[in-house]
Amino acid sequence: MKLKRALLLAIVAIAAVLAGCEPLTVLNPKGPQAEVQANDIMMSIWLMSGIVIVVFAMLAYMLIKFRSSKQGKDYEPPHIEGNKWVEAVCVGIPVLIVAYLSFVSVQSNYKVEATPPGYEDKEPLVVYASSSNWKWHFSYPEEDIETVNYLYIPTDRALEFKLYSFGPITSFWIPQLGGQKYAMADMVTTLHLAADHPGEFMGRNANFSGKGFAENTFDVTAMSPVEFEEWVDEVHQTADPITEDKFEELLEPGHLGKMTFTGTHLDFSPAPEGHEHHQSNDEDSEENHENHDEHEGHTDHSSH
């Protein structure tokens, strides 16, 4: 009786705690990439729940049917060398489950790494999202705007984020729009997202990066394309331009509020993209080649 009462109290306590929880943001998608991931999560939950229910049902059946109290004192269980059907089921079913989950995971990875479906023919909005201790800098090259710790995006348009870091490795994550991706110091990673619905979302650094990690967050506001263009015009009329000295000040470790500038730091501190390094290497090679030709020309002239 006491055990039943304790179990009942535990169930009531758990229900009361869960009733006060907010819905998981990853299961409340507002974009196509996040919807793919939310569907995969729910599929995995239902599949694993089915496996757990079947296993516990079999365990209860075995415990009741083969409990020792039902057998005689002289009972000895039969000696069994093996059963090929039991072994096939025990091995085959887990293999099929793992194969199915692997297929779904690979298929989903290709979907979330590509331009969201339905947006292939639309020009994406390119945003350079860079992190520093402990803040986020968002550069809009096309709009010639830069923001700190907040992000405005238009709905119904593909978003192409170029991620990198001015400090330790961080992770760019907007749960309601898609999965996280790392931002590193010496390379640029690309993340494709889109927002189907207007609203306000939470973004954060999902990778521990020091004592200020907990507050390394940013606000995301999705709005209609018309409202986005109005915001761009307003910024150009009211915001101050960003300077190299001001940007160096922003990179100092610490927390800041929301800030807005015209221009971007990309003009004087470009992103560490690979093609830029290759281009500079090619230019160095051409310059060395020209110097070599000039040297040969002087040599030939002197020989005459």
C-alpha atoms as a printed R data frame, in Angstrom:
    type eleno elety resid chain resno      x       y       z
1   ATOM     1    CA   MET     A     1  0.000   0.000   0.000
2   ATOM     2    CA   LYS     A     2  2.820   2.386   0.879
3   ATOM     3    CA   LEU     A     3  4.573   1.554  -2.408
4   ATOM     4    CA   LYS     A     4  1.451   2.342  -4.447
5   ATOM     5    CA   ARG     A     5  0.990   5.628  -2.602
6   ATOM     6    CA   ALA     A     6  4.642   6.584  -3.204
7   ATOM     7    CA   LEU     A     7  4.327   5.787  -6.928
8   ATOM     8    CA   LEU     A     8  1.136   7.839  -7.166
9   ATOM     9    CA   LEU     A     9  2.777  10.824  -5.469
10  ATOM    10    CA   ALA     A    10  5.784  10.533  -7.786
11  ATOM    11    CA   ILE     A    11  3.547  10.527 -10.877
12  ATOM    12    CA   VAL     A    12  1.615  13.571  -9.627
13  ATOM    13    CA   ALA     A    13  4.876  15.430  -8.882
14  ATOM    14    CA   ILE     A    14  6.308  14.676 -12.316
15  ATOM    15    CA   ALA     A    15  3.077  15.769 -14.008
16  ATOM    16    CA   ALA     A    16  3.057  19.027 -12.023
17  ATOM    17    CA   VAL     A    17  6.663  19.797 -12.992
18  ATOM    18    CA   LEU     A    18  6.103  19.013 -16.672
19  ATOM    19    CA   ALA     A    19  2.938  21.118 -16.762
20  ATOM    20    CA   GLY     A    20  5.010  24.198 -15.971
21  ATOM    21    CA   CYS     A    21  7.585  23.574 -18.686
22  ATOM    22    CA   GLU     A    22  7.586  25.625 -21.863
23  ATOM    23    CA   PRO     A    23  7.406  23.710 -25.146
24  ATOM    24    CA   LEU     A    24 10.793  22.716 -26.568
25  ATOM    25    CA   THR     A    25 11.840  25.265 -29.170
26  ATOM    26    CA   VAL     A    26 13.412  22.583 -31.371
27  ATOM    27    CA   LEU     A    27  9.958  20.961 -31.642
28  ATOM    28    CA   ASN     A    28  8.343  24.287 -32.606
29  ATOM    29    CA   PRO     A    29  9.997  24.920 -35.987
30  ATOM    30    CA   LYS     A    30  9.546  28.173 -37.886
31  ATOM    31    CA   GLY     A    31 11.597  27.235 -40.945
32  ATOM    32    CA   PRO     A    32 12.033  24.313 -43.376
33  ATOM    33    CA   GLN     A    33 15.421  23.220 -42.031
34  ATOM    34    CA   ALA     A    34 14.162  23.148 -38.450
35  ATOM    35    CA   GLU     A    35 11.054  21.249 -39.552
36  ATOM    36    CA   VAL     A    36 13.186  18.483 -41.072
37  ATOM    37    CA   GLN     A    37 15.109  18.130 -37.827
38  ATOM    38    CA   ALA     A    38 11.973  18.265 -35.658
39  ATOM    39    CA   ASN     A    39 10.392  15.485 -37.734
40  ATOM    40    CA   ASP     A    40 13.522  13.360 -37.331
41  ATOM    41    CA   ILE     A    41 13.548  13.919 -33.580
42  ATOM    42    CA   MET     A    42  9.897  12.902 -33.222
43  ATOM    43    CA   MET     A    43 10.404   9.865 -35.455
44  ATOM    44    CA   SER     A    44 13.346   8.767 -33.311
45  ATOM    45    CA   ILE     A    45 11.352   9.309 -30.103
46  ATOM    46    CA   TRP     A    46  8.407   7.221 -31.331
47  ATOM    47    CA   LEU     A    47 10.684   4.489 -32.666
48  ATOM    48    CA   MET     A    48 12.684   4.260 -29.452
49  ATOM    49    CA   SER     A    49  9.493   4.384 -27.373
50  ATOM    50    CA   GLY     A    50  8.126   1.418 -29.328
51  ATOM    51    CA   ILE     A    51 11.347  -0.523 -28.740
52  ATOM    52    CA   VAL     A    52 11.299   0.245 -25.011
53  ATOM    53    CA   ILE     A    53  7.625  -0.780 -24.688
54  ATOM    54    CA   VAL     A    54  8.204  -4.077 -26.511
55  ATOM    55    CA   VAL     A    55 11.312  -4.886 -24.467
56  ATOM    56    CA   PHE     A    56  9.631  -4.143 -21.133
57  ATOM    57    CA   ALA     A    57  6.544  -6.140 -22.152
58  ATOM    58    CA   MET     A    58  8.755  -9.123 -22.992
59  ATOM    59    CA   LEU     A    59 10.618  -8.691 -19.706
60  ATOM    60    CA   ALA     A    60  7.369  -8.677 -17.714
61  ATOM    61    CA   TYR     A    61  6.158 -11.759 -19.598
62  ATOM    62    CA   MET     A    62  9.383 -13.669 -18.906
63  ATOM    63    CA   LEU     A    63  9.432 -12.689 -15.234
64  ATOM    64    CA   ILE     A    64  5.853 -13.872 -14.721
65  ATOM    65    CA   LYS     A    65  5.911 -17.023 -16.855
66  ATOM    66    CA   PHE     A    66  9.259 -18.350 -15.715
67  ATOM    67    CA   ARG     A    67  9.297 -17.181 -12.115
68  ATOM    68    CA   SER     A    68 10.901 -19.705  -9.775
69  ATOM    69    CA   SER     A    69  7.880 -20.045  -7.466
70  ATOM    70    CA   LYS     A    70  5.937 -21.866 -10.190
71  ATOM    71    CA   GLN     A    71  8.503 -24.629 -10.692
72  ATOM    72    CA   GLY     A    72  9.054 -27.729  -8.625
73  ATOM    73    CA   LYS     A    73 11.996 -28.098  -6.287
74  ATOM    74    CA   ASP     A    74 13.647 -30.665  -8.580
75  ATOM    75    CA   TYR     A    75 13.122 -28.595 -11.752
76  ATOM    76    CA   GLU     A    76 16.158 -28.143 -13.959
77  ATOM    77    CA   PRO     A    77 15.926 -25.943 -17.035
78  ATOM    78    CA   PRO     A    78 16.723 -27.647 -20.351
79  ATOM    79    CA   HIS     A    79 20.203 -27.199 -21.757
80  ATOM    80    CA   ILE     A    80 19.972 -25.396 -25.090
81  ATOM    81    CA   GLU     A    81 22.955 -25.004 -27.383
82  ATOM    82    CA   GLY     A    82 21.343 -22.249 -29.481
83  ATOM    83    CA   ASN     A    83 18.438 -21.345 -31.683
84  ATOM    84    CA   LYS     A    84 19.129 -19.847 -35.090
85  ATOM    85    CA   TRP     A    85 15.727 -18.126 -35.277
86  ATOM    86    CA   VAL     A    86 16.110 -16.444 -31.904
87  ATOM    87    CA   GLU     A    87 19.615 -15.334 -32.803
88  ATOM    88    CA   ALA     A    88 18.439 -14.042 -36.204
89  ATOM    89    CA   VAL     A    89 15.709 -11.982 -34.558
90  ATOM    90    CA   CYS     A    90 18.003 -10.652 -31.799
91  ATOM    91    CA   VAL     A    91 20.644  -9.585 -34.312
92  ATOM    92    CA   GLY     A    92 18.530  -8.791 -37.367
93  ATOM    93    CA   ILE     A    93 16.055  -6.383 -35.796
94  ATOM    94    CA   PRO     A    94 18.745  -4.067 -34.280
95  ATOM    95    CA   VAL     A    95 20.613  -4.111 -37.602
96  ATOM    96    CA   LEU     A    96 17.461  -3.080 -39.473
97  ATOM    97    CA   ILE     A    97 16.754  -0.309 -36.950
98  ATOM    98    CA   VAL     A    98 20.297   1.089 -37.167
99  ATOM    99    CA   ALA     A    99 20.245   0.871 -40.987
100 ATOM   100    CA   TYR     A   100 16.939   2.744 -41.161
101 ATOM   101    CA   LEU     A   101 18.079   5.487 -38.759
102 ATOM   102    CA   SER     A   102 21.348   5.830 -40.688
103 ATOM   103    CA   PHE     A   103 19.474   6.234 -43.969
104 ATOM   104    CA   VAL     A   104 17.169   8.884 -42.495
105 ATOM   105    CA   SER     A   105 20.090  10.740 -40.876
106 ATOM   106    CA   VAL     A   106 22.152  10.881 -44.073
107 ATOM   107    CA   GLN     A   107 19.145  11.990 -46.094
108 ATOM   108    CA   SER     A   108 18.335  14.721 -43.560
109 ATOM   109    CA   ASN     A   109 21.950  15.927 -43.461
110 ATOM   110    CA   TYR     A   110 21.889  16.528 -47.212
111 ATOM   111    CA   LYS     A   111 18.616  18.456 -46.869
112 ATOM   112    CA   VAL     A   112 19.760  20.793 -44.078
113 ATOM   113    CA   GLU     A   113 23.151  21.444 -45.697
114 ATOM   114    CA   ALA     A   114 21.551  22.600 -48.957
115 ATOM   115    CA   THR     A   115 19.426  25.614 -49.807
116 ATOM   116    CA   PRO     A   116 15.974  25.135 -48.248
117 ATOM   117    CA   PRO     A   117 13.446  23.565 -50.638
118 ATOM   118    CA   GLY     A   118 11.363  26.139 -52.456
119 ATOM   119    CA   TYR     A   119 14.075  28.812 -52.211
120 ATOM   120    CA   GLU     A   120 16.463  27.527 -54.896
121 ATOM   121    CA   ASP     A   121 15.484  30.175 -57.447
122 ATOM   122    CA   LYS     A   122 15.590  33.088 -54.989
123 ATOM   123    CA   GLU     A   123 18.655  35.192 -54.250
124 ATOM   124    CA   PRO     A   124 19.726  34.440 -50.645
125 ATOM   125    CA   LEU     A   125 20.422  37.074 -48.041
126 ATOM   126    CA   VAL     A   126 24.101  36.689 -47.135
127 ATOM   127    CA   VAL     A   127 24.998  37.500 -43.528
128 ATOM   128    CA   TYR     A   128 28.490  37.186 -42.046
129 ATOM   129    CA   ALA     A   129 28.014  36.047 -38.438
130 ATOM   130    CA   SER     A   130 31.216  36.313 -36.415
131 ATOM   131    CA   SER     A   131 31.693  35.761 -32.698
132 ATOM   132    CA   SER     A   132 34.037  37.249 -30.128
133 ATOM   133    CA   ASN     A   133 34.212  36.942 -26.351
134 ATOM   134    CA   TRP     A   134 31.225  37.067 -25.689
135 ATOM   135    CA   LYS     A   135 29.144  38.676 -28.382
136 ATOM   136    CA   TRP     A   136 27.931  38.189 -31.947
137 ATOM   137    CA   HIS     A   137 28.634  40.511 -34.891
138 ATOM   138    CA   PHE     A   138 26.307  40.364 -37.913
139 ATOM   139    CA   SER     A   139 27.506  41.936 -41.151
140 ATOM   140    CA   TYR     A   140 25.108  42.514 -44.074
141 ATOM   141    CA   PRO     A   141 27.388  43.213 -47.082
142 ATOM   142    CA   GLU     A   142 24.527  43.800 -49.509
143 ATOM   143    CA   GLU     A   143 22.738  46.208 -47.152
144 ATOM   144    CA   ASP     A   144 26.011  47.740 -45.852
145 ATOM   145    CA   ILE     A   145 24.885  47.328 -42.228
146 ATOM   146    CA   GLU     A   146 26.360  45.730 -39.130
147 ATOM   147    CA   THR     A   147 24.593  44.793 -35.879
148 ATOM   148    CA   VAL     A   148 25.808  43.449 -32.563
149 ATOM   149    CA   ASN     A   149 23.874  40.850 -30.546
150 ATOM   150    CA   TYR     A   150 20.727  41.013 -32.645
151 ATOM   151    CA   LEU     A   151 19.678  39.840 -36.074
152 ATOM   152    CA   TYR     A   152 16.888  41.055 -38.362
153 ATOM   153    CA   ILE     A   153 15.912  38.748 -41.224
154 ATOM   154    CA   PRO     A   154 13.188  38.753 -43.897
155 ATOM   155    CA   THR     A   155 10.710  35.883 -44.176
156 ATOM   156    CA   ASP     A   156 10.252  33.849 -47.364
157 ATOM   157    CA   ARG     A   157 13.874  34.327 -48.386
158 ATOM   158    CA   ALA     A   158 16.814  31.959 -48.153
159 ATOM   159    CA   LEU     A   159 19.453  32.909 -45.586
160 ATOM   160    CA   GLU     A   160 23.126  32.119 -46.107
161 ATOM   161    CA   PHE     A   161 25.199  32.588 -42.970
162 ATOM   162    CA   LYS     A   162 28.988  32.791 -43.231
163 ATOM   163    CA   LEU     A   163 30.300  31.790 -39.812
164 ATOM   164    CA   TYR     A   164 33.703  32.469 -38.253
165 ATOM   165    CA   SER     A   165 35.191  33.513 -34.931
166 ATOM   166    CA   PHE     A   166 37.578  36.149 -33.600
167 ATOM   167    CA   GLY     A   167 38.303  33.954 -30.567
168 ATOM   168    CA   PRO     A   168 37.652  30.375 -29.482
169 ATOM   169    CA   ILE     A   169 35.417  27.991 -31.416
170 ATOM   170    CA   THR     A   170 31.756  28.866 -30.964
171 ATOM   171    CA   SER     A   171 28.531  27.370 -32.298
172 ATOM   172    CA   PHE     A   172 25.854  29.407 -34.069
173 ATOM   173    CA   TRP     A   173 22.373  28.110 -33.219
174 ATOM   174    CA   ILE     A   174 18.820  29.365 -33.746
175 ATOM   175    CA   PRO     A   175 16.777  26.343 -32.553
176 ATOM   176    CA   GLN     A   176 13.524  27.312 -34.280
177 ATOM   177    CA   LEU     A   177 15.223  27.846 -37.643
178 ATOM   178    CA   GLY     A   178 17.742  24.998 -37.799
179 ATOM   179    CA   GLY     A   179 20.627  23.154 -36.241
180 ATOM   180    CA   GLN     A   180 23.891  24.487 -34.897
181 ATOM   181    CA   LYS     A   181 27.137  24.898 -36.809
182 ATOM   182    CA   TYR     A   182 30.626  25.756 -35.610
183 ATOM   183    CA   ALA     A   183 32.325  29.121 -36.111
184 ATOM   184    CA   MET     A   184 36.146  28.916 -36.170
185 ATOM   185    CA   ALA     A   185 38.987  31.392 -36.331
186 ATOM   186    CA   ASP     A   186 40.811  30.512 -39.556
187 ATOM   187    CA   MET     A   187 37.989  29.401 -41.837
188 ATOM   188    CA   VAL     A   188 34.419  30.196 -42.829
189 ATOM   189    CA   THR     A   189 31.598  27.672 -42.555
190 ATOM   190    CA   THR     A   190 28.271  28.146 -44.326
191 ATOM   191    CA   LEU     A   191 24.844  27.539 -42.814
192 ATOM   192    CA   HIS     A   192 21.645  27.635 -44.894
193 ATOM   193    CA   LEU     A   193 18.440  28.662 -43.118
194 ATOM   194    CA   ALA     A   194 15.076  30.278 -43.848
195 ATOM   195    CA   ALA     A   195 12.178  31.657 -41.824
196 ATOM   196    CA   ASP     A   196  8.667  30.783 -43.007
197 ATOM   197    CA   HIS     A   197  6.880  32.774 -40.316
198 ATOM   198    CA   PRO     A   198  7.482  36.199 -38.748
199 ATOM   199    CA   GLY     A   199  8.299  36.283 -35.063
200 ATOM   200    CA   GLU     A   200 10.990  36.648 -32.437
201 ATOM   201    CA   PHE     A   201 13.389  33.787 -31.807
202 ATOM   202    CA   MET     A   202 16.312  33.071 -29.524
203 ATOM   203    CA   GLY     A   203 19.818  32.465 -30.810
204 ATOM   204    CA   ARG     A   204 22.893  31.516 -28.865
205 ATOM   205    CA   ASN     A   205 26.380  30.085 -28.813
206 ATOM   206    CA   ALA     A   206 25.927  26.346 -28.249
207 ATOM   207    CA   ASN     A   207 29.602  25.613 -27.603
208 ATOM   208    CA   PHE     A   208 31.276  26.377 -24.263
209 ATOM   209    CA   SER     A   209 33.750  29.219 -24.776
210 ATOM   210    CA   GLY     A   210 34.724  30.523 -21.364
211 ATOM   211    CA   LYS     A   211 33.174  32.226 -18.362
212 ATOM   212    CA   GLY     A   212 30.880  34.465 -20.425
213 ATOM   213    CA   PHE     A   213 29.384  31.567 -22.409
214 ATOM   214    CA   ALA     A   214 26.018  31.562 -20.588
215 ATOM   215    CA   GLU     A   215 25.172  35.080 -21.778
216 ATOM   216    CA   ASN     A   216 26.570  34.655 -25.280
217 ATOM   217    CA   THR     A   217 23.106  35.000 -26.835
218 ATOM   218    CA   PHE     A   218 21.401  37.116 -29.494
219 ATOM   219    CA   ASP     A   219 17.842  38.001 -30.500
220 ATOM   220    CA   VAL     A   220 16.421  37.126 -33.907
221 ATOM   221    CA   THR     A   221 13.457  38.944 -35.448
222 ATOM   222    CA   ALA     A   222 11.876  37.637 -38.643
223 ATOM   223    CA   MET     A   223  9.727  40.147 -40.523
224 ATOM   224    CA   SER     A   224  8.174  40.651 -43.918
225 ATOM   225    CA   PRO     A   225 10.488  41.726 -46.776
226 ATOM   226    CA   VAL     A   226  8.841  45.165 -46.828
227 ATOM   227    CA   GLU     A   227  9.467  45.687 -43.116
228 ATOM   228    CA   PHE     A   228 13.045  44.494 -43.544
229 ATOM   229    CA   GLU     A   229 13.706  47.088 -46.265
230 ATOM   230    CA   GLU     A   230 12.173  49.777 -44.056
231 ATOM   231    CA   TRP     A   231 14.535  48.773 -41.248
232 ATOM   232    CA   VAL     A   232 17.515  48.958 -43.608
233 ATOM   233    CA   ASP     A   233 16.533  52.478 -44.679
234 ATOM   234    CA   GLU     A   234 16.059  53.539 -41.060
235 ATOM   235    CA   VAL     A   235 19.519  52.247 -40.079
236 ATOM   236    CA   HIS     A   236 21.171  54.218 -42.893
237 ATOM   237    CA   GLN     A   237 19.435  57.367 -41.702
238 ATOM   238    CA   THR     A   238 20.119  57.034 -37.966
239 ATOM   239    CA   ALA     A   239 23.141  54.779 -37.256
240 ATOM   240    CA   ASP     A   240 26.771  55.821 -37.045
241 ATOM   241    CA   PRO     A   241 29.376  54.223 -39.295
242 ATOM   242    CA   ILE     A   242 31.581  51.526 -37.835
243 ATOM   243    CA   THR     A   243 35.283  52.340 -37.700
244 ATOM   244    CA   GLU     A   244 38.318  50.161 -37.283
245 ATOM   245    CA   ASP     A   245 39.021  51.603 -33.832
246 ATOM   246    CA   LYS     A   246 35.427  51.028 -32.734
247 ATOM   247    CA   PHE     A   247 35.492  47.454 -33.989
248 ATOM   248    CA   GLU     A   248 38.728  46.732 -32.146
249 ATOM   249    CA   GLU     A   249 37.003  48.041 -29.020
250 ATOM   250    CA   LEU     A   250 34.040  45.708 -29.625
251 ATOM   251    CA   LEU     A   251 36.354  42.702 -29.844
252 ATOM   252    CA   GLU     A   252 37.548  43.195 -26.269
253 ATOM   253    CA   PRO     A   253 36.208  40.406 -23.957
254 ATOM   254    CA   GLY     A   254 32.970  41.327 -22.249
255 ATOM   255    CA   HIS     A   255 29.227  41.588 -22.727
256 ATOM   256    CA   LEU     A   256 27.445  44.289 -24.676
257 ATOM   257    CA   GLY     A   257 23.873  45.228 -25.474
258 ATOM   258    CA   LYS     A   258 22.438  45.624 -28.951
259 ATOM   259    CA   MET     A   259 24.316  47.968 -31.288
260 ATOM   260    CA   THR     A   260 23.785  49.082 -34.882
261 ATOM   261    CA   PHE     A   261 26.199  50.567 -37.441
262 ATOM   262    CA   THR     A   262 26.322  51.504 -41.074
263 ATOM   263    CA   GLY     A   263 29.076  49.836 -43.059
264 ATOM   264    CA   THR     A   264 30.650  46.537 -42.037
265 ATOM   265    CA   HIS     A   265 33.952  45.464 -40.515
266 ATOM   266    CA   LEU     A   266 34.515  43.344 -43.637
267 ATOM   267    CA   ASP     A   267 35.939  46.445 -45.342
268 ATOM   268    CA   PHE     A   268 38.988  46.557 -43.062
269 ATOM   269    CA   SER     A   269 38.874  43.084 -41.457
270 ATOM   270    CA   PRO     A   270 37.706  40.599 -44.113
271 ATOM   271    CA   ALA     A   271 36.496  37.116 -43.270
272 ATOM   272    CA   PRO     A   272 39.175  34.372 -43.441
273 ATOM   273    CA   GLU     A   273 37.705  32.680 -46.509
274 ATOM   274    CA   GLY     A   274 39.836  30.116 -48.290
275 ATOM   275    CA   HIS     A   275 39.536  31.612 -51.757
276 ATOM   276    CA   GLU     A   276 41.042  34.869 -50.521
277 ATOM   277    CA   HIS     A   277 44.122  33.028 -49.302
278 ATOM   278    CA   HIS     A   278 44.344  31.120 -52.576
279 ATOM   279    CA   GLN     A   279 43.973  34.362 -54.483
280 ATOM   280    CA   SER     A   280 46.771  36.034 -52.546
281 ATOM   281    CA   ASN     A   281 48.960  32.984 -53.077
282 ATOM   282    CA   ASP     A   282 48.254  33.110 -56.812
283 ATOM   283    CA   GLU     A   283 49.126  36.812 -56.878
284 ATOM   284    CA   ASP     A   284 52.383  36.096 -55.041
285 ATOM   285    CA   SER     A   285 53.167  33.350 -57.540
286 ATOM   286    CA   GLU     A   286 52.482  35.670 -60.493
287 ATOM   287    CA   GLU     A   287 54.623  38.386 -58.930
288 ATOM   288    CA   ASN     A   288 57.471  35.952 -58.340
289 ATOM   289    CA   HIS     A   289 57.107  34.723 -61.906
290 ATOM   290    CA   GLU     A   290 57.282  38.292 -63.253
291 ATOM   291    CA   ASN     A   291 60.355  39.023 -61.130
292 ATOM   292    CA   HIS     A   292 61.919  35.832 -62.423
293 ATOM   293    CA   ASP     A   293 61.230  36.852 -66.044
294 ATOM   294    CA   GLU     A   294 62.656  40.327 -65.423
295 ATOM   295    CA   HIS     A   295 65.737  38.755 -63.895
296 ATOM   296    CA   GLU     A   296 66.175  36.492 -66.907
297 ATOM   297    CA   GLY     A   297 65.683  39.485 -69.220
298 ATOM   298    CA   HIS     A   298 68.474  41.409 -67.455
299 ATOM   299    CA   THR     A   299 70.704  38.370 -67.644
300 ATOM   300    CA   ASP     A   300 70.147  37.898 -71.351
301 ATOM   301    CA   HIS     A   301 70.784  41.602 -71.985
302 ATOM   302    CA   SER     A   302 74.048  41.534 -70.140
303 ATOM   303    CA   SER     A   303 75.188  38.519 -72.105
304 ATOM   304    CA   HIS     A   304 74.696  40.456 -75.324
